[in-house]
Coordinates of C-alpha atoms and ligand atoms in Angstrom, one line a residue:
X159 CA 92.0 84.7 80.8
X160 CA 94.1 86.6 83.7
X161 CA 94.3 85.9 87.3
X162 CA 93.5 88.4 89.8
X163 CA 94.2 88.6 93.7
X164 CA 91.9 91.4 95.1
X165 CA 93.5 92.9 98.3
X166 CA 91.3 95.2 100.5
X167 CA 88.5 93.0 99.3
X168 CA 85.7 94.2 101.4
X169 CA 86.3 97.9 100.8
X170 CA 84.7 100.0 98.3
X171 CA 87.5 99.4 95.6
X172 CA 87.5 95.8 96.3
X173 CA 83.8 95.3 96.1
X174 CA 83.8 97.2 92.4
X175 CA 87.0 95.3 91.2
X176 CA 85.3 92.2 92.0
X177 CA 82.1 93.5 89.9
X178 CA 84.6 94.4 86.9
X179 CA 86.6 91.0 87.1
X180 CA 83.4 89.1 86.9
X181 CA 82.2 91.0 83.8
X182 CA 85.4 90.3 82.2
X183 CA 85.0 86.5 83.1
X184 CA 88.4 86.5 84.6
X185 CA 89.5 84.2 87.8
X186 CA 89.7 85.7 91.2
X187 CA 92.8 83.8 92.7
X188 CA 92.7 85.2 96.1
X189 CA 91.2 87.9 98.5
X190 CA 92.5 89.6 101.3
X191 CA 91.0 91.9 103.9
X192 CA 91.9 93.3 107.1
X193 CA 89.4 91.7 109.4
X194 CA 87.5 88.5 109.6
X195 CA 84.4 90.1 108.9
X196 CA 81.0 89.1 107.8
X197 CA 81.4 90.6 104.6
X198 CA 84.8 88.6 104.0
X199 CA 82.8 85.4 104.9
X200 CA 80.3 86.0 102.3
X201 CA 82.9 86.6 99.7
X202 CA 84.5 83.4 100.6
X203 CA 81.4 81.6 99.9
X204 CA 80.8 83.3 96.6
X205 CA 84.4 82.4 95.6
X206 CA 84.4 78.6 97.4
X207 CA 87.6 77.7 96.0
X208 CA 89.6 81.0 96.4
X209 CA 92.3 81.6 99.1
X210 CA 91.4 84.1 101.8
X211 CA 93.9 86.0 103.8
X212 CA 92.9 87.9 106.7
X213 CA 95.5 90.5 107.9
X214 CA 94.5 91.3 111.5
X215 CA 92.6 89.8 114.3
X216 CA 93.3 87.4 117.3
X217 CA 93.6 83.8 117.5
X218 CA 90.0 83.3 118.6
X219 CA 88.7 85.6 115.6
X220 CA 91.0 83.4 113.2
X221 CA 89.6 80.1 114.4
X222 CA 86.1 81.4 114.2
X223 CA 86.5 82.6 110.8
X224 CA 88.2 79.6 109.5
X225 CA 85.4 77.5 111.2
X226 CA 82.9 79.3 109.1
X227 CA 84.1 79.2 105.4
X228 CA 85.5 76.2 103.5
X229 CA 88.3 77.9 101.4
X230 CA 91.9 77.5 102.2
X231 CA 92.7 80.5 105.1
X232 CA 95.6 82.2 106.1
X233 CA 96.2 84.6 108.4
X234 CA 98.6 87.7 109.2
X235 CA 100.3 90.6 107.0
X236 CA 102.9 88.1 105.7
X237 CA 100.3 86.4 104.1
X238 CA 99.1 89.3 102.3
X239 CA 102.7 89.8 100.9
X240 CA 102.7 86.2 99.9
X241 CA 99.6 86.4 98.0
X242 CA 100.8 89.5 96.1
X243 CA 103.9 87.8 95.4
X244 CA 102.6 84.7 93.4
X245 CA 104.1 85.2 90.0
X246 CA 101.9 85.8 87.2
X247 CA 99.1 87.4 89.2
X248 CA 97.4 90.9 88.5
X249 CA 97.2 92.3 92.1
X250 CA 94.6 95.0 92.9
X251 CA 95.9 96.9 95.8
X252 CA 92.7 98.5 97.5
X253 CA 94.2 98.2 101.2
X254 CA 93.7 101.3 103.1
X255 CA 96.8 102.7 105.0
X256 CA 100.6 102.0 105.1
X257 CA 100.0 98.4 105.0
X258 CA 99.5 98.4 101.3
X259 CA 103.1 99.5 100.4
X260 CA 104.6 95.9 101.6
X261 CA 102.1 94.3 99.2
X262 CA 102.9 96.7 96.4
X263 CA 106.4 96.0 96.6
X264 CA 105.9 92.1 97.0
X265 CA 103.9 92.3 94.0
X266 CA 106.5 94.2 92.0
X267 CA 109.2 92.0 93.3
X268 CA 107.6 89.1 91.6
X269 CA 107.3 90.9 88.4
X270 CA 103.4 91.3 88.8
X271 CA 101.3 93.9 87.7
X272 CA 99.7 96.1 90.6
X273 CA 96.4 97.8 89.9
X274 CA 97.2 100.3 92.4
X275 CA 94.3 102.0 94.7
X276 CA 96.6 102.2 97.7
X277 CA 97.7 105.8 98.4
X278 CA 100.4 105.2 101.0
X279 CA 102.2 103.1 98.4
X280 CA 103.2 106.2 96.7
X281 CA 103.0 108.5 99.4
X282 CA 104.9 106.8 102.2
X283 CA 107.0 104.9 99.9
X284 CA 107.7 106.4 96.5
X285 CA 111.1 106.1 96.3
X286 CA 111.0 102.5 97.4
X287 CA 108.1 101.6 94.9
X288 CA 109.9 103.4 91.8
X289 CA 113.1 101.5 92.9
X290 CA 111.2 98.5 92.6
X291 CA 109.5 99.3 89.6
X292 CA 112.9 99.8 87.7
X293 CA 113.7 96.0 88.3
X294 CA 110.4 94.5 87.5
X295 CA 106.5 94.8 87.5
X296 CA 103.9 96.9 86.0
X297 CA 102.1 99.7 87.9
X298 CA 98.9 101.0 86.7
X299 CA 97.0 103.6 88.8
X300 CA 93.0 103.0 89.6
X301 CA 92.6 106.3 91.2
X302 CA 90.1 108.3 88.7
X303 CA 92.7 111.0 88.5
X304 CA 95.8 109.2 87.7
X305 CA 94.0 106.9 85.5
X306 CA 92.6 109.9 83.5
X307 CA 96.3 111.3 83.1
X308 CA 97.6 107.9 82.1
X309 CA 95.1 107.8 79.6
X310 CA 95.5 111.4 78.5
X311 CA 99.4 110.7 78.1
X312 CA 99.1 107.6 76.0
X313 CA 101.1 107.7 73.0
X314 CA 102.5 111.0 73.9
X315 CA 106.2 112.2 74.2
X316 CA 106.5 112.6 78.0
X317 CA 109.1 115.4 77.1
X318 CA 106.3 117.4 75.6
X319 CA 104.0 117.8 79.0
X320 CA 104.2 121.2 80.6
X321 CA 101.8 120.4 83.3
X322 CA 99.3 117.8 84.7
X323 CA 95.8 119.3 86.2
X324 CA 94.4 117.3 88.7
X325 CA 90.5 117.7 89.1
X326 CA 89.3 117.8 92.6
X327 CA 85.4 118.1 93.3
X328 CA 85.9 120.3 96.2
X329 CA 84.0 118.1 98.6
X330 CA 80.7 118.7 100.5
X331 CA 82.2 122.1 102.1
X332 CA 83.3 124.1 99.2
X333 CA 81.0 127.1 99.8
X334 CA 81.5 127.0 103.6
X335 CA 83.3 129.9 105.2
X336 CA 86.2 129.5 107.6
X337 CA 83.9 129.9 110.6
X338 CA 81.5 127.4 109.5
X339 CA 84.3 124.6 108.9
X340 CA 84.9 124.7 112.7
X341 CA 81.4 123.2 113.6
X342 CA 80.7 120.7 110.7
X343 CA 79.8 117.4 111.3
X344 CA 81.1 114.2 110.7
X345 CA 77.6 113.1 108.9
X346 CA 78.0 116.2 106.7
X347 CA 81.6 115.1 105.7
X348 CA 80.6 111.8 104.9
X349 CA 77.9 113.0 102.4
X350 CA 80.4 113.4 99.3
X351 CA 78.4 115.1 96.5
X352 CA 79.9 113.0 93.6
X353 CA 81.7 109.9 94.7
X354 CA 80.5 107.0 96.9
X355 CA 83.9 106.0 98.8
X356 CA 85.4 104.6 102.1
X357 CA 85.2 106.9 105.2
X358 CA 89.0 107.9 105.3
X359 CA 89.0 108.8 101.9
X360 CA 85.8 110.7 101.9
X361 CA 87.1 112.9 104.7
X362 CA 90.0 113.4 103.0
X363 CA 88.1 114.9 99.8
X364 CA 86.4 117.4 102.2
X365 CA 89.6 118.7 103.5
X366 CA 91.2 118.5 100.3
X367 CA 94.1 116.3 101.7
X368 CA 93.1 113.6 99.2
X369 CA 94.0 116.0 96.2
X370 CA 97.2 116.7 97.7
X371 CA 98.0 112.9 98.3
X372 CA 97.3 112.7 94.7
X373 CA 99.6 115.3 93.7
X374 CA 102.3 113.3 95.5
X375 CA 101.4 110.2 93.8
X376 CA 101.4 112.1 90.7
X377 CA 104.9 113.1 91.2
X378 CA 106.2 109.6 91.3
X379 CA 103.7 108.1 88.7
X380 CA 104.5 110.7 86.1
X381 CA 108.2 112.1 87.2
X382 CA 107.1 115.6 87.2
X383 CA 108.3 118.2 90.1
X384 CA 105.6 119.9 92.3
X385 CA 105.5 123.2 90.5
X386 CA 104.0 121.4 87.2
X387 CA 101.4 119.4 89.3
X388 CA 98.2 121.8 89.4
X389 CA 94.8 121.6 91.3
X390 CA 91.9 122.8 90.2
X391 CA 88.3 122.5 91.8
X392 CA 85.5 121.0 89.4
X393 CA 82.4 120.2 91.2
X394 CA 80.8 118.0 89.0
X395 CA 83.7 115.5 89.0
X396 CA 83.1 114.8 85.0
X397 CA 86.5 115.9 83.9
X398 CA 88.9 113.3 85.5
X399 CA 92.1 115.4 85.0
X400 CA 94.0 116.9 82.2
X401 CA 97.5 117.1 80.7
X402 CA 98.7 120.3 79.4
X403 CA 101.1 120.0 76.5
X404 CA 104.0 122.5 75.6
X405 CA 102.0 123.3 72.4
X406 CA 99.5 125.0 74.7
X407 CA 97.0 121.9 73.6
X408 CA 95.3 120.6 76.8
X409 CA 94.0 116.7 76.7
X410 CA 91.5 115.8 79.2
X411 CA 89.4 112.5 80.1
X412 CA 85.9 112.7 80.9
X413 CA 83.2 110.2 82.1
X414 CA 80.4 109.8 84.8
X415 CA 82.1 109.3 88.2
X416 CA 82.4 105.5 88.6
X417 CA 85.5 103.6 89.8
X418 CA 84.8 100.7 87.6
X419 CA 86.1 102.5 84.6
X420 CA 89.5 103.4 85.9
X421 CA 89.5 99.5 87.2
X422 CA 88.6 98.1 84.2
X423 CA 91.5 100.2 82.2
X424 CA 94.2 99.2 84.7
X425 CA 93.1 95.6 84.6
X426 CA 92.8 95.5 80.6
X427 CA 95.5 97.8 79.5
X428 CA 97.1 97.8 77.0
X429 CA 94.6 95.7 75.4
X430 CA 90.9 96.7 74.1
X431 CA 89.0 98.6 76.6
X432 CA 86.2 96.3 77.9
X433 CA 82.2 96.9 77.3
X434 CA 81.0 98.5 80.6
X435 CA 77.4 99.1 81.1
X436 CA 78.1 102.3 82.8
X437 CA 75.9 105.5 82.6
X438 CA 77.0 107.4 79.5
X439 CA 78.1 111.1 79.8
X440 CA 75.5 113.3 78.4
X441 CA 77.1 116.8 78.2
X442 CA 73.9 118.6 76.5
X443 CA 71.9 117.1 79.5
X444 CA 74.5 118.8 82.1
X445 CA 74.6 121.7 80.4
X446 CA 77.4 123.4 82.2
X447 CA 80.7 122.3 84.0
X448 CA 82.4 124.5 86.6
X449 CA 86.0 125.3 87.4
X450 CA 87.8 127.2 90.1
X451 CA 91.3 127.7 92.1
X452 CA 91.6 125.6 95.5
X453 CA 91.3 128.2 98.4
X454 CA 94.5 127.4 100.6
X455 CA 92.8 129.6 103.5
X456 CA 89.9 127.4 103.9
X457 CA 91.3 124.1 102.7
X458 CA 95.2 124.2 103.8
X459 CA 95.6 120.5 103.7
X460 CA 96.6 120.1 100.2
X461 CA 99.3 123.0 100.7
X462 CA 101.1 120.7 103.2
X463 CA 101.1 118.0 100.8
X464 CA 103.1 120.2 98.4
X465 CA 105.1 121.2 101.5
X466 CA 105.9 117.6 102.2
X467 CA 106.7 116.8 98.8
X468 CA 109.6 119.8 98.7
X469 CA 110.8 118.5 102.1
X470 CA 111.3 114.9 100.5
X471 CA 112.2 111.9 102.2
X472 CA 110.2 110.8 105.2
X473 CA 108.0 113.8 105.3
X474 CA 105.3 112.6 102.9
X475 CA 104.9 109.7 105.0
X476 CA 104.7 111.4 108.4
X477 CA 101.9 113.5 106.7
X478 CA 99.9 110.5 105.7
X479 CA 100.4 108.9 109.1
X480 CA 99.3 112.2 110.8
X481 CA 96.4 112.5 108.7
X482 CA 95.3 108.7 109.2
X483 CA 95.3 109.5 112.9
X484 CA 93.6 112.9 112.8
X485 CA 90.7 111.8 110.5
X486 CA 90.1 108.7 112.8
X487 CA 89.9 111.3 115.7
X488 CA 87.3 113.4 113.3
X489 CA 85.2 110.5 112.6
X490 CA 85.2 109.7 116.2
X491 CA 84.4 113.3 117.2
X492 CA 87.5 113.7 118.9
X493 CA 88.6 116.4 116.5
X494 CA 87.1 119.2 114.6
X495 CA 87.3 119.7 110.7
X496 CA 90.2 122.5 111.0
X497 CA 92.0 120.0 113.6
X498 CA 92.8 117.3 110.9
X499 CA 95.0 120.0 108.9
X500 CA 96.3 121.6 112.0
X501 CA 97.4 118.3 113.5
X502 CA 99.1 117.6 109.8
X503 CA 101.1 120.8 109.9
X504 CA 102.2 120.3 113.6
X505 CA 103.3 116.7 112.6
X506 CA 105.4 118.2 109.8
X507 CA 106.8 121.0 112.0
X508 CA 107.7 118.6 114.4
X509 CA 109.2 115.8 112.3
X510 CA 113.0 115.8 111.2
X511 CA 113.1 114.7 107.7
X512 CA 115.1 111.7 106.9
X513 CA 115.8 109.2 103.7
X514 CA 113.5 106.3 103.2
X515 CA 115.6 103.4 102.5
X516 CA 113.0 100.6 103.6
X517 CA 109.8 99.5 104.1
X518 CA 110.0 99.5 107.7
X519 CA 111.6 103.3 107.7
X520 CA 108.6 104.3 105.8
X521 CA 106.3 102.6 108.0
X522 CA 107.8 104.2 110.9
X523 CA 107.6 107.5 109.7
X524 CA 104.2 107.1 109.2
X525 CA 103.5 105.8 113.0
X526 CA 105.6 109.1 113.8
X527 CA 102.9 110.8 112.1
X528 CA 100.1 109.2 114.0
X529 CA 102.0 110.1 117.2
X530 CA 102.6 113.5 116.5
X531 CA 98.9 114.1 115.3
X532 CA 97.6 112.5 118.3
X533 CA 100.1 114.6 120.7
X534 CA 98.6 117.9 119.0
X535 CA 95.1 116.8 119.6
X536 CA 95.6 115.8 123.4
X537 CA 97.4 119.2 123.9
X538 CA 94.2 120.7 122.1
X539 CA 92.0 118.8 124.3
X540 CA 93.3 120.2 127.5
X541 CA 91.5 123.1 129.0
X542 CA 93.9 125.9 129.1
Ligands
MG1131 MG1 90.9 110.3 93.4

């Protein structure tokens, strides 16, 4: 029986990971969340002996939370990294944002397996994470596309890969014109056609930024240059990604869209697959699957990710921070849908690329991206 800690336990990935872990009959050895929420208190009661870490919150909130649960509780970002670094644990990293990078590195340094669902670990800190991984630990992607690619590459010679194709649902605005995109609402952006996910990633799916971030992650996970990483829009989200080999053969992984599949694969690999009661794929019932090229005119966000990848160093971290701030502004009604990509483009333009030598430098670059996006949005809001 393996022991698992779940970081970002109250989020969408965290909840589904807990579901899979209970199927496996494994033990939950630690739960971490950003806020001392009601949901976290519920989880604490469901796992009464499990240690809980709350990353953020003031002293009063901390005292109040500790008084409401019987579990051992620790507070602060250092406690999250400490939980991830206890040897012999599998660490599910479902933290949203750059804070997830520190936890990934702590877990790898301790020789732990990281089931990675935190995008920023590889987007902001790709060189750092790959450096740590060369020394110790294991990194298994949880994202459906990277899990698919991992599955399609099993047993193959990496030298025989000609290109990776990441599929994208295209989001709820796939058919909208450029003009229509100016006035789309938050509610529409949050109504994702195929996947149920958190707020930031759902908006990122609508802009195609999410797919660009996944291209950056794939660059590190599979060690291929950007020109051999492609995006294909596939509205049904049934083909989760594909690998094209040098002999012209393409291997794809298919399934109904449900994150419990990739989570289970990341936890149990390379062991036998776990029986899961997920809806089975019925291709005859579906009848047709559709594919099209992404449109850089209406959805420029993904092209910025290729730019950031080519610029290297701190550019992807700046891009990720700028996107985080711009999506938050969009969700709060302070920015339009096209403002998101425009803010990120502005941040990349203004930023002077540096090398990423430490976690602090990666996080500082992400913070700079947030500031530059805010600067763009503020200038945009002023009447001319
Ligand atoms: Mg994905």
